[in-house]
Amino acid sequence: MSEIHIMKLAVGAESLEDILRWEQERGFAEVSYIHTRHRPTRWEELINGGSLYWVIKGVILCRREIVSFDYVKADDHWLVGLRSKNVLTEAQPRRPFQGWRYLKPADAPKDLPTGDHGEMTPELARALKEAGVW
């Protein structure tokens, strides 16, 4: 199990459904890829069980296991290989940030049981955050 994960803002996503729809449109390969200009410094730790946690509108809602980092010399960018299966997580609010942010496993939201969408919706998590309660 990895001792570190990463978070990334899901730019352009308004909801978890956007992420799921985008991935469905890409097809159902075992591994799919996202592009990035800079590979995280601790990349070797991430491919040993680490996950990418998506922050959607200020709330972590799902994660995907990281399986590889591959450099594309012709285009000078990295491909981050992610297992195609999304794992839904408990909603956890996060402030805006740029680039990658590391996430310790102890600070990561727990996975939701299959078929459970949790008691806290992203809208409720945002409302609590905005009210300063959470």
PDB file of N, CA and C in Angstrom, residues 10-19 21-22 56-57 61 122-123 126:
ATOM      1  N   ALA A  10     -10.542  18.771 -10.670  1.00  0.00           N
ATOM      2  CA  ALA A  10     -11.205  18.297 -11.887  1.00  0.00           C
ATOM      3  C   ALA A  10     -11.750  19.529 -12.610  1.00  0.00           C
ATOM      4  N   VAL A  11     -10.857  20.213 -13.321  1.00  0.00           N
ATOM      5  CA  VAL A  11     -11.217  21.460 -13.989  1.00  0.00           C
ATOM      6  C   VAL A  11     -12.291  21.204 -15.037  1.00  0.00           C
ATOM      7  N   GLY A  12     -13.345  21.981 -14.986  1.00  0.00           N
ATOM      8  CA  GLY A  12     -14.442  21.847 -15.940  1.00  0.00           C
ATOM      9  C   GLY A  12     -15.558  20.934 -15.477  1.00  0.00           C
ATOM     10  N   ALA A  13     -15.319  20.164 -14.440  1.00  0.00           N
ATOM     11  CA  ALA A  13     -16.357  19.261 -13.923  1.00  0.00           C
ATOM     12  C   ALA A  13     -17.263  20.026 -12.957  1.00  0.00           C
ATOM     13  N   GLU A  14     -18.538  19.934 -13.168  1.00  0.00           N
ATOM     14  CA  GLU A  14     -19.520  20.544 -12.277  1.00  0.00           C
ATOM     15  C   GLU A  14     -20.039  19.560 -11.241  1.00  0.00           C
ATOM     16  N   SER A  15     -19.850  18.249 -11.525  1.00  0.00           N
ATOM     17  CA  SER A  15     -20.383  17.223 -10.631  1.00  0.00           C
ATOM     18  C   SER A  15     -19.639  15.911 -10.851  1.00  0.00           C
ATOM     19  N   LEU A  16     -19.854  14.975  -9.966  1.00  0.00           N
ATOM     20  CA  LEU A  16     -19.292  13.639 -10.112  1.00  0.00           C
ATOM     21  C   LEU A  16     -19.785  13.004 -11.414  1.00  0.00           C
ATOM     22  N   GLU A  17     -21.018  13.292 -11.783  1.00  0.00           N
ATOM     23  CA  GLU A  17     -21.575  12.732 -13.011  1.00  0.00           C
ATOM     24  C   GLU A  17     -20.772  13.160 -14.233  1.00  0.00           C
ATOM     25  N   ASP A  18     -20.223  14.388 -14.231  1.00  0.00           N
ATOM     26  CA  ASP A  18     -19.369  14.827 -15.341  1.00  0.00           C
ATOM     27  C   ASP A  18     -18.151  13.933 -15.472  1.00  0.00           C
ATOM     28  N   ILE A  19     -17.491  13.658 -14.358  1.00  0.00           N
ATOM     29  CA  ILE A  19     -16.297  12.794 -14.374  1.00  0.00           C
ATOM     30  C   ILE A  19     -16.668  11.415 -14.915  1.00  0.00           C
ATOM     31  N   ARG A  21     -19.199  10.539 -16.784  1.00  0.00           N
ATOM     32  CA  ARG A  21     -19.591  10.619 -18.193  1.00  0.00           C
ATOM     33  C   ARG A  21     -18.362  10.756 -19.086  1.00  0.00           C
ATOM     34  N   TRP A  22     -17.408  11.624 -18.697  1.00  0.00           N
ATOM     35  CA  TRP A  22     -16.194  11.793 -19.500  1.00  0.00           C
ATOM     36  C   TRP A  22     -15.454  10.477 -19.639  1.00  0.00           C
ATOM     37  N   ILE A  56     -13.792  17.983  -7.025  1.00  0.00           N
ATOM     38  CA  ILE A  56     -14.825  18.485  -7.925  1.00  0.00           C
ATOM     39  C   ILE A  56     -15.591  19.592  -7.209  1.00  0.00           C
ATOM     40  N   LYS A  57     -15.461  20.825  -7.721  1.00  0.00           N
ATOM     41  CA  LYS A  57     -16.145  21.980  -7.117  1.00  0.00           C
ATOM     42  C   LYS A  57     -15.867  22.081  -5.623  1.00  0.00           C
ATOM     43  N   LEU A  61     -14.646  13.570  -4.205  1.00  0.00           N
ATOM     44  CA  LEU A  61     -15.789  12.674  -4.320  1.00  0.00           C
ATOM     45  C   LEU A  61     -15.425  11.279  -4.826  1.00  0.00           C
ATOM     46  N   PRO A 122     -22.445  16.307  -2.353  1.00  0.00           N
ATOM     47  CA  PRO A 122     -21.474  17.376  -2.587  1.00  0.00           C
ATOM     48  C   PRO A 122     -22.060  18.760  -2.285  1.00  0.00           C
ATOM     49  N   GLU A 123     -23.330  18.936  -2.577  1.00  0.00           N
ATOM     50  CA  GLU A 123     -23.980  20.223  -2.323  1.00  0.00           C
ATOM     51  C   GLU A 123     -24.024  20.521  -0.828  1.00  0.00           C
ATOM     52  N   ARG A 126     -20.489  21.392   0.395  1.00  0.00           N
ATOM     53  CA  ARG A 126     -20.150  22.771   0.035  1.00  0.00           C
ATOM     54  C   ARG A 126     -20.866  23.775   0.921  1.00  0.00           C
TER      55      ARG A 126
END
